[in-house]
Structures are given as C-alpha cells and as structure tokens.
XYZ file of C-alpha atoms in Angstrom:
686
model
C 71.791 120.001 117.226
C 73.382 116.704 118.276
C 74.443 114.133 115.692
C 72.603 111.364 117.536
C 69.554 111.378 119.765
C 67.744 108.709 121.731
C 65.227 108.411 118.889
C 68.137 107.482 116.596
C 69.106 104.378 118.563
C 67.770 100.883 117.805
C 68.840 98.352 120.431
C 67.103 95.405 118.741
C 67.955 95.905 115.065
C 66.650 93.154 112.786
C 66.385 92.616 109.035
C 66.559 89.879 106.436
C 69.650 91.602 104.994
C 71.634 94.799 105.334
C 69.305 96.706 103.012
C 66.253 95.944 105.139
C 68.191 96.820 108.278
C 69.349 100.094 106.716
C 65.718 100.949 105.928
C 64.759 100.467 109.558
C 67.592 102.750 110.668
C 66.650 105.283 107.999
C 63.077 105.369 109.277
C 64.410 106.837 112.515
C 65.812 109.779 110.532
C 62.401 110.343 108.983
C 60.794 110.247 112.434
C 63.224 112.887 113.750
C 62.694 115.134 110.707
C 66.242 114.735 109.377
C 65.266 112.829 106.218
C 62.685 114.179 103.773
C 62.676 111.264 101.267
C 63.530 107.833 102.679
C 63.637 106.026 99.312
C 66.008 108.598 97.840
C 68.334 108.362 100.835
C 68.319 104.560 100.796
C 69.090 104.618 97.063
C 72.098 106.848 97.784
C 73.274 104.512 100.549
C 72.886 101.480 98.283
C 74.776 103.238 95.499
C 77.657 103.784 97.932
C 77.508 100.132 99.025
C 77.847 99.036 95.395
C 81.290 100.626 95.121
C 82.600 98.720 98.145
C 81.048 96.893 101.091
C 81.003 98.980 104.289
C 81.419 96.108 106.727
C 84.515 96.284 108.942
C 86.329 93.491 110.779
C 85.124 92.877 114.309
C 81.368 92.829 113.663
C 80.948 96.424 112.490
C 78.820 97.960 109.719
C 79.064 101.633 108.699
C 76.621 102.334 105.815
C 76.898 105.981 104.832
C 76.084 108.490 102.084
C 75.578 112.098 101.151
C 72.009 112.737 99.993
C 69.712 115.578 98.997
C 67.117 113.927 101.250
C 69.168 114.638 104.407
C 68.756 117.996 106.149
C 71.679 117.852 108.599
C 74.593 115.562 109.526
C 73.175 112.636 111.487
C 74.140 109.305 112.997
C 71.863 106.340 113.738
C 73.023 103.379 115.828
C 71.667 99.849 115.652
C 72.620 96.767 117.657
C 71.831 93.455 115.969
C 72.225 90.442 118.219
C 69.454 88.176 116.945
C 70.821 85.351 114.790
C 74.427 86.408 115.361
C 74.109 89.724 113.495
C 73.546 90.915 109.915
C 75.904 90.334 106.970
C 77.452 93.671 106.008
C 80.112 92.385 103.637
C 83.011 91.970 106.076
C 85.171 88.893 105.541
C 85.158 87.846 109.200
C 81.392 87.582 109.599
C 78.168 89.519 110.259
C 77.887 92.887 111.963
C 76.362 93.337 115.409
C 77.118 97.067 115.809
C 75.840 99.232 112.924
C 76.222 102.973 112.421
C 74.234 104.696 109.661
C 75.962 107.975 108.756
C 73.941 110.567 106.832
C 75.047 113.964 105.520
C 73.419 116.595 103.308
C 74.518 116.629 99.665
C 75.888 120.162 99.942
C 76.982 119.900 103.531
C 80.725 119.561 102.981
C 82.635 116.578 104.303
C 80.746 116.171 107.554
C 80.029 112.475 107.132
C 83.611 111.821 106.001
C 84.816 113.508 109.194
C 82.711 111.053 111.165
C 84.198 108.008 109.419
C 87.762 108.284 110.783
C 86.416 109.236 114.217
C 84.243 106.142 114.230
C 87.133 104.019 112.947
C 89.355 105.238 115.775
C 86.648 104.662 118.355
C 85.819 101.211 117.036
C 89.442 100.110 117.485
C 88.950 100.589 121.232
C 87.729 97.428 122.894
C 86.121 99.338 125.750
C 84.072 101.481 123.331
C 82.647 98.429 121.545
C 82.117 96.605 124.816
C 80.228 99.583 126.243
C 77.907 99.708 123.224
C 77.308 95.969 123.410
C 76.435 96.212 127.115
C 74.322 99.405 126.988
C 70.775 98.898 128.278
C 69.146 102.214 127.331
C 69.108 104.557 124.347
C 70.346 107.408 126.542
C 73.408 105.388 127.520
C 74.265 104.752 123.857
C 73.917 108.464 123.019
C 76.293 109.365 125.846
C 78.900 106.743 124.798
C 78.824 107.666 121.112
C 78.700 111.445 121.591
C 81.829 111.365 123.706
C 83.766 109.918 120.773
C 82.396 111.197 117.479
C 80.580 114.480 117.989
C 81.774 117.120 115.483
C 82.929 120.616 116.391
C 83.013 120.189 120.157
C 83.467 123.481 121.997
C 86.981 124.005 123.252
C 85.789 123.805 126.847
C 84.117 120.461 126.246
C 87.221 119.046 124.636
C 89.363 120.287 127.468
C 86.941 118.873 130.002
C 86.999 115.504 128.299
C 90.779 115.538 128.296
C 90.897 116.451 131.957
C 88.395 113.753 132.855
C 90.335 111.094 130.933
C 93.061 110.168 133.366
C 93.815 106.852 131.699
C 94.378 107.905 128.103
C 96.178 111.233 127.806
C 97.152 110.298 124.252
C 93.678 110.835 122.812
C 93.924 114.620 122.252
C 97.304 114.190 120.516
C 95.807 111.759 118.013
C 93.232 114.376 116.960
C 95.828 116.732 115.485
C 96.501 116.920 111.755
C 99.316 114.563 110.866
C 102.001 114.495 108.194
C 102.089 110.937 106.861
C 104.265 109.201 104.288
C 103.647 105.871 102.614
C 105.041 103.312 100.193
C 102.995 101.029 97.923
C 104.125 98.152 95.700
C 102.853 94.914 94.149
C 104.587 92.020 92.319
C 104.063 93.425 88.819
C 103.951 97.074 89.886
C 101.185 97.917 87.436
C 97.766 98.386 89.044
C 97.610 97.568 92.758
C 100.569 99.863 93.450
C 98.783 102.965 92.195
C 95.302 101.982 93.366
C 96.631 101.527 96.916
C 98.352 104.931 96.756
C 95.082 106.568 95.750
C 93.243 104.774 98.552
C 95.715 106.034 101.155
C 95.637 109.572 99.777
C 91.822 109.683 99.847
C 91.671 108.236 103.357
C 94.256 110.672 104.712
C 92.497 113.640 103.125
C 89.151 112.528 104.543
C 90.674 112.319 108.022
C 92.155 115.804 107.768
C 95.771 114.732 107.314
C 98.352 115.064 104.552
C 100.195 112.109 103.033
C 102.955 111.682 100.438
C 103.106 108.224 98.828
C 106.118 106.690 97.095
C 104.803 104.283 94.434
C 107.399 101.612 93.720
C 105.749 100.454 90.503
C 106.377 99.656 86.867
C 106.790 103.326 85.968
C 109.636 103.609 88.445
C 109.417 105.612 91.623
C 110.307 109.072 92.803
C 111.765 108.421 96.257
C 110.592 110.520 99.148
C 113.222 113.025 100.188
C 115.035 112.793 103.504
C 113.339 116.027 104.574
C 109.870 114.673 103.787
C 110.534 111.507 105.775
C 112.018 113.461 108.682
C 108.898 115.637 108.849
C 106.529 112.649 108.893
C 104.621 111.721 112.028
C 104.045 108.132 110.871
C 104.633 105.751 107.952
C 102.250 103.394 106.123
C 103.606 100.514 104.024
C 101.018 98.795 101.755
C 103.172 96.378 99.789
C 103.587 92.838 98.512
C 107.231 93.329 97.567
C 110.181 94.434 99.673
C 110.201 98.184 100.278
C 113.304 99.655 98.684
C 115.683 101.028 101.295
C 113.141 100.524 104.056
C 115.587 101.677 106.716
C 115.041 105.257 105.550
C 111.868 105.125 107.637
C 113.433 103.690 110.786
C 112.516 105.493 113.970
C 108.962 106.322 112.819
C 105.643 104.754 113.892
C 104.935 102.177 111.175
C 101.765 100.523 109.821
C 102.870 97.569 107.659
C 100.277 95.638 105.589
C 99.743 94.016 102.192
C 98.929 96.165 99.173
C 95.253 95.153 99.013
C 94.678 96.653 102.455
C 95.692 99.994 100.975
C 92.944 99.630 98.374
C 90.141 98.379 100.596
C 90.948 99.624 104.119
C 92.572 103.043 103.699
C 90.609 104.736 106.528
C 91.482 101.921 108.938
C 95.194 102.201 108.098
C 95.144 105.947 108.668
C 93.349 105.338 111.956
C 96.060 102.846 112.991
C 98.695 105.474 112.203
C 96.818 107.999 114.361
C 96.711 105.543 117.243
C 100.446 104.814 116.986
C 101.267 108.531 116.971
C 99.091 109.018 120.046
C 100.868 106.160 121.851
C 104.313 107.537 120.985
C 103.316 111.058 122.024
C 102.076 109.714 125.353
C 105.266 107.715 125.928
C 108.342 109.635 124.678
C 110.523 106.704 125.687
C 109.165 104.724 122.728
C 110.181 107.431 120.283
C 113.621 107.793 121.844
C 114.218 104.032 121.775
C 113.198 103.824 118.106
C 115.455 106.732 117.177
C 118.376 105.142 119.013
C 117.794 101.812 117.255
C 117.673 103.531 113.866
C 120.925 105.362 114.546
C 122.627 102.157 115.689
C 121.482 100.293 112.568
C 123.170 102.859 110.344
C 122.415 103.593 106.696
C 121.429 100.952 104.208
C 120.355 100.940 100.605
C 118.745 99.084 97.822
C 117.474 95.602 98.418
C 115.312 94.607 101.338
C 112.852 91.782 101.798
C 109.475 91.537 103.417
C 107.542 88.529 104.606
C 104.581 89.254 106.840
C 105.175 88.393 110.474
C 102.770 85.753 111.677
C 101.727 84.810 108.148
C 100.784 81.206 107.460
C 103.335 78.845 105.947
C 101.482 78.886 102.640
C 101.477 82.682 102.526
C 105.202 82.834 103.283
C 106.006 80.344 100.528
C 103.953 82.378 98.057
C 105.747 85.586 99.092
C 109.171 83.957 98.744
C 108.351 82.616 95.273
C 106.732 85.862 94.090
C 109.783 87.852 95.224
C 111.937 85.682 92.968
C 109.475 85.980 90.081
C 109.215 89.771 90.428
C 112.988 90.227 90.139
C 113.103 87.764 87.232
C 110.381 89.446 85.144
C 112.600 92.281 83.776
C 115.031 89.673 82.425
C 112.127 87.767 80.858
C 110.764 90.942 79.290
C 114.088 92.111 77.882
C 115.158 88.697 76.620
C 111.786 87.656 75.251
C 111.135 90.858 73.343
C 114.673 90.994 71.911
C 114.467 87.384 70.685
C 111.021 87.979 69.188
C 112.306 91.070 67.360
C 115.340 89.144 66.135
C 113.075 86.492 64.606
C 110.994 89.188 62.877
C 114.094 90.813 61.365
C 115.549 87.421 60.398
C 112.416 86.498 58.462
C 112.611 89.801 56.588
C 116.314 89.328 55.828
C 116.464 85.573 55.206
C 112.924 84.522 54.387
C 111.004 81.629 55.954
C 114.187 79.962 57.232
C 115.330 83.111 59.045
C 114.216 81.998 62.511
C 116.086 78.710 62.062
C 119.238 80.314 60.717
C 119.476 83.118 63.274
C 119.744 80.780 66.296
C 123.164 79.621 65.023
C 124.766 82.969 65.905
C 126.817 83.320 69.099
C 129.884 85.018 70.581
C 132.378 82.133 70.644
C 132.386 80.147 67.390
C 135.373 80.725 65.035
C 133.228 80.861 61.870
C 130.827 83.316 60.234
C 128.281 82.831 63.040
C 130.413 84.763 65.542
C 128.481 88.048 65.601
C 131.195 89.857 67.571
C 133.688 89.291 64.735
C 131.319 89.595 61.788
C 128.852 92.336 62.709
C 127.997 94.723 59.862
C 126.038 97.915 60.447
C 124.392 97.715 57.043
C 123.320 94.089 57.365
C 119.786 93.337 58.577
C 120.945 89.807 59.374
C 123.662 91.171 61.662
C 121.140 93.253 63.565
C 118.841 90.256 63.918
C 121.755 88.163 65.206
C 122.791 90.899 67.640
C 119.289 91.086 69.098
C 119.165 87.293 69.381
C 122.495 87.031 71.192
C 121.609 89.793 73.672
C 118.160 88.305 74.274
C 119.677 84.875 74.795
C 122.145 86.312 77.301
C 119.259 87.883 79.231
C 117.425 84.567 79.236
C 120.532 82.914 80.652
C 119.985 84.827 83.906
C 116.380 83.750 84.446
C 116.962 80.709 86.638
C 119.874 82.217 88.659
C 117.907 85.407 89.378
C 114.756 83.459 90.266
C 116.733 81.240 92.633
C 118.814 84.060 94.088
C 115.896 86.255 95.061
C 113.834 83.408 96.479
C 116.800 82.782 98.786
C 117.063 86.536 99.390
C 113.400 86.678 100.465
C 114.080 83.937 103.024
C 117.492 84.955 104.383
C 117.992 88.528 103.150
C 121.456 89.300 101.681
C 123.141 86.113 102.974
C 120.856 84.123 100.672
C 122.002 85.784 97.452
C 125.254 83.843 96.921
C 123.931 80.286 97.409
C 120.740 81.204 95.573
C 122.318 82.747 92.469
C 125.175 80.256 92.184
C 122.807 77.375 92.877
C 120.441 78.637 90.184
C 123.317 78.829 87.714
C 124.294 75.237 88.493
C 120.659 74.145 88.124
C 120.491 75.798 84.698
C 123.793 74.223 83.654
C 122.536 70.771 84.670
C 119.344 71.284 82.673
C 117.095 71.282 85.766
C 115.338 74.434 84.575
C 113.139 76.615 86.722
C 112.176 73.678 88.962
C 115.851 73.388 89.858
C 115.919 77.126 90.472
C 112.994 76.858 92.878
C 114.752 74.118 94.813
C 118.138 75.867 95.017
C 116.432 79.117 95.998
C 114.474 77.551 98.847
C 117.371 75.359 99.989
C 119.952 78.160 99.739
C 117.713 80.543 101.669
C 117.078 78.146 104.521
C 120.724 77.097 104.772
C 121.918 80.724 104.722
C 119.389 81.687 107.380
C 120.461 78.743 109.515
C 124.171 79.592 109.273
C 123.416 83.289 109.903
C 121.775 82.362 113.164
C 124.823 80.618 114.609
C 126.061 82.014 117.905
C 129.770 82.414 117.108
C 132.701 83.914 118.958
C 133.005 87.695 118.837
C 136.210 87.526 116.799
C 134.486 85.525 114.045
C 131.416 87.750 113.675
C 133.187 90.221 111.397
C 133.956 87.601 108.735
C 130.610 85.775 108.928
C 128.786 87.850 106.251
C 131.654 87.995 103.750
C 133.333 84.609 104.209
C 131.672 82.054 106.454
C 128.004 82.381 105.445
C 128.517 82.461 101.641
C 131.162 79.723 101.828
C 129.217 77.230 103.932
C 125.760 77.978 102.497
C 127.047 77.633 98.922
C 128.947 74.432 99.711
C 125.959 72.801 101.403
C 123.323 74.000 98.916
C 125.175 73.374 95.679
C 126.884 70.248 96.942
C 123.522 68.688 97.834
C 122.046 69.732 94.510
C 124.878 68.323 92.388
C 125.206 65.037 94.254
C 121.664 64.269 95.403
C 118.897 66.532 94.114
C 119.996 67.667 90.658
C 119.489 64.518 88.598
C 115.983 63.675 89.920
C 114.868 67.264 89.359
C 116.375 67.262 85.855
C 114.384 64.093 85.163
C 111.228 65.788 86.458
C 111.935 68.850 84.310
C 112.507 66.693 81.230
C 109.255 64.871 81.936
C 107.363 68.147 82.307
C 108.816 69.483 79.074
C 107.943 66.238 77.267
C 104.395 66.433 78.586
C 104.021 70.048 77.492
C 105.564 69.299 74.095
C 103.196 66.369 73.604
C 100.102 68.370 74.447
C 97.693 68.495 71.536
C 93.963 68.739 71.123
C 91.981 68.105 74.297
C 94.911 68.150 76.733
C 96.079 71.572 75.545
C 92.530 72.919 75.743
C 92.094 71.595 79.297
C 95.311 73.309 80.374
C 94.081 76.519 78.740
C 90.779 76.253 80.631
C 92.568 75.787 83.969
C 95.029 78.641 83.445
C 92.326 80.935 82.070
C 90.043 80.267 85.031
C 92.914 80.993 87.426
C 93.624 84.301 85.699
C 89.970 85.313 85.971
C 89.371 84.133 89.523
C 90.893 86.797 91.766
C 92.063 89.414 89.246
C 95.650 89.978 90.304
C 95.441 88.017 93.549
C 97.388 84.909 94.612
C 95.622 82.456 92.256
C 96.047 84.811 89.306
C 99.725 85.306 90.188
C 100.353 81.536 90.360
C 99.109 81.117 86.776
C 101.132 84.130 85.641
C 104.273 82.876 87.402
C 103.841 79.442 85.762
C 103.746 81.121 82.356
C 106.649 83.527 82.855
C 108.983 80.968 84.411
C 108.128 78.629 81.544
C 109.570 81.140 79.097
C 113.007 80.210 80.413
C 112.518 76.650 79.171
C 111.356 77.843 75.756
C 114.830 79.051 74.827
C 115.093 80.111 71.209
C 112.302 77.833 70.000
C 109.650 79.471 67.836
C 106.865 77.012 68.655
C 107.560 75.811 72.209
C 104.476 74.935 74.314
C 105.632 77.453 76.930
C 105.078 80.236 74.390
C 101.513 79.018 73.869
C 100.942 79.019 77.625
C 102.175 82.614 77.898
C 99.803 83.700 75.117
C 96.855 81.911 76.741
C 97.575 83.444 80.142
C 97.877 86.988 78.809
C 94.734 86.712 76.683
C 92.751 85.327 79.619
C 94.026 88.079 81.915
C 92.680 90.745 79.553
C 89.116 89.390 79.504
C 87.636 90.680 82.783
C 88.398 94.425 82.481
C 87.431 94.486 78.778
C 84.187 92.631 79.473
C 83.234 95.048 82.249
C 84.096 97.994 80.012
C 81.832 96.562 77.307
C 79.023 95.730 79.746
C 78.961 99.248 81.193
C 78.888 100.637 77.658
C 76.015 98.557 76.236
C 73.921 98.319 79.451
C 74.840 101.403 81.508
C 71.558 101.376 83.475
C 72.639 98.159 85.211
C 75.587 99.886 86.867
C 76.109 102.729 89.320
C 77.710 105.993 88.264
C 81.112 105.098 89.819
C 81.012 101.752 88.021
C 80.276 103.445 84.701
C 83.281 105.717 85.263
C 85.431 102.698 86.124
C 84.174 101.064 82.943
C 85.679 103.830 80.841
C 89.092 103.324 82.441
C 88.788 99.537 82.115
C 89.122 99.749 78.311
C 92.734 100.910 78.561
C 93.522 98.666 81.520
C 92.164 95.617 79.727
C 93.971 96.276 76.478
C 97.163 96.688 78.535
C 96.755 93.289 80.285
C 95.947 94.770 83.694
C 93.432 92.358 85.201
C 93.056 94.600 88.257
C 90.904 96.938 86.157
C 87.931 94.711 87.032
C 88.525 94.798 90.805
C 86.079 97.675 91.536
C 83.281 95.676 89.897
C 84.201 92.459 91.719
C 84.363 94.300 95.050
C 80.814 95.622 94.576
C 79.310 92.367 93.254
C 81.790 89.534 93.870
C 79.640 86.467 93.165
C 78.283 87.516 89.774
C 81.427 89.229 88.502
C 83.916 86.560 89.587
C 81.751 83.709 88.299
C 81.401 85.464 84.948
C 85.115 86.268 84.853
C 86.130 82.662 85.483
C 83.913 81.400 82.654
C 84.916 84.061 80.110
C 88.634 83.811 80.920
C 88.541 80.006 80.756
C 86.952 80.184 77.293
C 89.685 82.531 76.072
C 92.460 80.388 77.585
C 91.073 77.273 75.909
C 90.726 78.935 72.495
C 94.206 80.501 72.660
C 95.726 77.070 73.317
C 93.598 75.420 70.654
C 94.576 78.057 68.073
C 98.284 77.638 68.854
C 98.937 81.323 69.545
C 102.389 82.114 70.965
C 104.009 84.967 72.882
C 107.523 85.710 74.135
C 106.786 88.944 75.997
C 105.587 88.443 79.589
C 103.374 91.530 79.521
C 102.058 94.298 77.322
C 98.592 93.361 76.041
C 97.799 94.638 72.559
C 100.895 96.826 72.636
C 103.028 93.735 71.921
C 100.669 92.453 69.229
C 103.451 92.237 66.585
C 105.270 89.781 68.849
C 102.287 87.420 69.085
C 102.266 84.334 66.883
C 98.910 83.866 65.077
C 97.854 87.256 66.403
C 94.551 87.297 64.500
C 93.474 84.091 66.235
C 94.735 85.580 69.509
C 92.300 88.466 68.980
C 89.505 86.028 68.119
C 90.092 84.062 71.340
C 90.125 87.301 73.334
C 86.959 88.629 71.686
C 85.007 85.419 72.268
C 85.913 85.353 75.974
C 84.988 89.023 76.388
C 81.622 88.466 74.692
C 80.902 85.391 76.822
C 81.698 87.185 80.085
C 79.779 90.294 79.023
C 76.724 88.199 78.182
C 76.782 86.437 81.550
C 77.275 89.667 83.497
C 74.466 91.444 81.651
C 72.111 88.469 82.082
C 72.762 88.201 85.829
C 72.604 91.944 86.389
C 69.407 92.240 84.323
C 67.751 89.536 86.403
C 68.588 91.410 89.613
C 67.435 94.683 88.074
C 64.104 93.178 86.979
C 63.502 91.612 90.391
C 64.178 94.972 92.035
C 61.625 96.654 89.757
C 59.055 93.972 90.567
C 59.626 94.466 94.296
C 59.298 98.219 93.892
C 56.023 97.822 91.971
C 54.677 95.423 94.584
C 55.562 97.878 97.339
C 53.690 100.666 95.566
C-alpha cells in the first residue's frame, strides 16, 4: 500500500498551533484506517516534539513518531497558507508545508528512512514550488510519491532515472555513503561530543556509515589516511580550527558550526549526499579538487576557521574565542600549580605561607632562588617550585591570547606580530586588553602585507622575512609609541575598579555574569562571560584575594546551576518530563558537577522559554551570592573536582545550592502550571 493517498492530503491546513494542526492531520490517518488510537499517536508525536522542535528552515514542518496506534508506515501532507503558516519551532519563521510521518512501533526504521528522503527532496526548490502550486490532492500524491516512496521496485527506479534527463545525479545520491567528520568547540567538553553523536545518529538513520574525529578536551584520535581516502564526503561541525584540515582536501565538504551538528544532523547528511551526487554527475569537479589538493601539498597542525559570509560581529567573536581557546591550557596549568603551591606553603609555613612563597624566583642571588636552593625533602621547596612553574605559565597568557587572535585573522603570518606584540603589552602592564589590541592589530597588518602583489623573486622570502618583519614593526611600533600607554591606563582603571568593588557593586557584577552564564548554556553570551573570567586570571598574578579570582568563582558556580537544577527537577517531579528528558536528567548530575553548562541544552531545546528564563534567574542568584561571599578560584574549569582549590569553598557550595534550588523551583512551578492546564483541557474535552 502507498505511503500517501489523496485522503492523506490537506490543502488548507489550519490550526491555532502546531498541536492542533497535527491533530487535524492525524484525523486523516484515522479516516484511512491507519491509526487505531488518535490520542495515543498524538501523545507520541508530542513526546518526540519535546526532545527537539521538528521545524526546518524554509517553512517546513516534519512532525513524526513511532506509535503502537499506527498500523503501517504512512505520510500525511498539509499546506498551511492562511496567516502566513503555523509555527513549528524553526528559527526562520512558520511552516507552510507540513509532513506528518507515522510508523508502527515495531515496524523497524521505516519513518527514519523517510526523514532523510524528505530532507533531500525539501532541499530542491522545484519540489517545494510544485507542492506550493499543486491544485489537487492527486497532484500532491504524485509529486511526493516520486521522491519519498519506500522500497520502489527496481523497474520503477530505473524508469524514474530514465525519465529524469535533467538530474542524472539523483540515483547516485541514493547509494550508501562512507562519511567522515570532525567536531570541536571552544572548550572541547560538551558540544564536541554531542555534535559527534548527532552526526552518527543522522548518518545511521540515512543508511550511511560515518567516522567522527572529536577534537575535544579528552584529546582526539585522528582519522587514518586510509579512512579519509575511502570517504565519499566530509562534514565539519566546529567552532575552532580543524587540526590539519588539509588532510580532507579533494573531498566534498559540508562546513558548519558545532551547534548545527547537534540540532541539524539529518540536514547535514543530506547536504553531503547532494554534494556527492553533484560530483558523481560532473567528474571534472572531483578531478579539479584532487588536483588542487595535490598542488597545495601536505600541511600539519594549526589551521584557522572563520565562517565565510559571517557577520562582522560573528567574525570578531570567532577571532577572540580562538585566542581564548589556545590560552586556556596555560591558564589551567598556571592557575592550578599556583593554587597548589599556596596550599603547600600554608602547611609548611603557616598563615604567612602564601605571602612568603611569592618571593621565590629563578634569578635572585639569595635564598629565594629555587634553582640554587631546591631541596627534595623540603615542603617549602616543593611549594616554591610549583609557584615558579605556575608563574611561568601565567607569563604566556597575554602573548598566546594575542598571537592566536592574530592567527585566526591572518593564519600563520599573524603569529609573530601577535605573540611578540602580546609580550610587549604584558611588559608594559597593558594586560589582556593590550593583548586583544595587539592580536587584532597584528592580524590585520599581517593579512594586509600578505596580500601584497610582489615581484616573483620576492615571493619566496615573504613568509619568512618580509611579512614577520613589517607586520611586527608596524604593530609593535604603533603599540609602544601610540596605543600602549592609553591602554595601560585603561587596564589600571579597570583593575582599580575591580579591586574597589565591595557590597552592592560586586553583587551586581555577579548578577550580570551569572545571568550571562545561564542564558544560552555554552553559546556566545555564555562564552563572553567565561572569557572575561579566564582572561582576568592573567591580571590576578600571584595574589590570593584578587577580584579576578572572585569573578572566576562566580562564573563557574553560575555555569553549574542549569544542569544540576534540571537533574534535580527531573528527580523530584519526573511526571512533568518526557522519558528522554528524564534520561538526560540522570546524565545532567555529572555534567553539572563538572561545570558543563551544555548538560541543560536538551531541556532548553524542548522548552526554551521556561528553561532559559529559569536558568537566567537561578544562575544570577548564584553569581551574586558567590561574589557577596568572596569565594575565589584559580582554576578555569573543573567544577567540584577542583573544590580544594576554591577559596571559601563551603560558601561556594551554599551559593551553588541556593541557585539550583531557585531554578528548580521556578522550573517545577512553570511546568506544573502547564501540566495542570493540559489536564483541565483533557477533562473538558471528555
């Protein structure tokens, strides 16, 4: 029996919302005998919608579910033109073309086979235009069946291929593909692995295989040359430069941000299918790409990525976050070593240990020269050793930040002016603000010089002599003579303001930073607050009570609130959440305790208004309390696993607990209200 019939087409779909519209589509399945319990099926569809909205860009909605109420795989089409369409959760607006996909509970992956077929078809402008222009139900059935019918007889497929004289690539795109992918995010903790899972699930659902290289905090196991050579296409879902990206040269490439890998896996796989089909249809494209890859030659290590066509604001954020991401390991190593040195010094020397230990160095001619006076049996010597190494790591923060901002702008030519400029900024006392300026300036100058059209005989010395020489001279010369002193004054003013923060002003800053951490859960706003805290650690130096340490503690505590609150809410009120959400709640305990804000993303994706509003309030409360309590932290990450390094750690836990309780209470109250209203509606219907 066909997936879609004329009785399963609604050309004038209406509804107050997507749930009402889905009910109208579902009624057609009841009328055709394919659905035995409409309420059960709609509950299954709604449960699926709660995990992630099924609206797609371009005015498309694809609600779908497996259900015991469905007797056979089925497809219902609705066209909603009244009022501009129906909101189906897509960011770009309401849906006008809606496909309800239904499959039996024990019927295998039939409905998942339809999803990639629909996704491929919906990328074709002529397919969508034909549906929008169709005047009869029979015409819609013919258009849809030609694209998404399952298990077509071989003769039918061959006939379709023979009839299609304009798109010979279509049959090639249907074959099972070998795909490879790379995922990464600025901190390499959550998004990296969530995007990999999204791509793997999408590829499996489409009948393909995929191997994903996760360039995350746990390191990465690079794909082998043989695996890459065997790949039909490549998918990059990343917010950081892909390491040694030229390994994948000569392959069809889908290149997007990491969040697309989490939310739009099927669409990315469909794009890869389309690219493979285009290359198969035009061998010249494949040959040209292979020739370009061979001419480029091998490369390694560092690469940079800024999205083509991105807005100026997005590019600036990507440049800055590239610098921050390369700086974070230095912050982590230096901060933790200094914190441990203070702990050992207090054990060895008492209350004055933290004051005494900062006197140690590698150059003085007296007893404070740890290189000359180190003793294996002395706890003080070990504390001094840790302090000196940690201080050395901290000395690289501004140069590395500056160097890799410039690198993100100009690639390798930006490294010399960026790193040297950052070192000069640190020497002049301009701090991380100076590093930001030298990074941006060095990158733009290096990119400008790199673009010069020079004589052929000079090209060979441009990368090793001319570009680093001129870009360094211009960047650092301008900074020393013109920019450095004003920026140092600004840095001194900022440090004075932070040092003078007490009472209400500190609490207000904690509220702002906490709200930012809770707003988009690992997104750009969250990353700005986190970057402000981590770069501030450079200015803290060896101080034990610097305001920057309080800011870092407030930011980390606030970033732990959302996943812990959702874990608690799903534990104490499980009936308010779907089964997938309850499973996510179990994982959120560990993610929250580990300072991985992204653990709350599945909940925010299903119910963004209530969850994000609650998260902002709860995180702001925690940020305010952490600042008010004077908690401090040198480590840029770690959650409860770096608890011994937290100053006033008991009050840190109190601030965290209060924020979690506040957010949990708001979430439960809002969810309960919705749940009660739903029960009232159900009773009224009965």
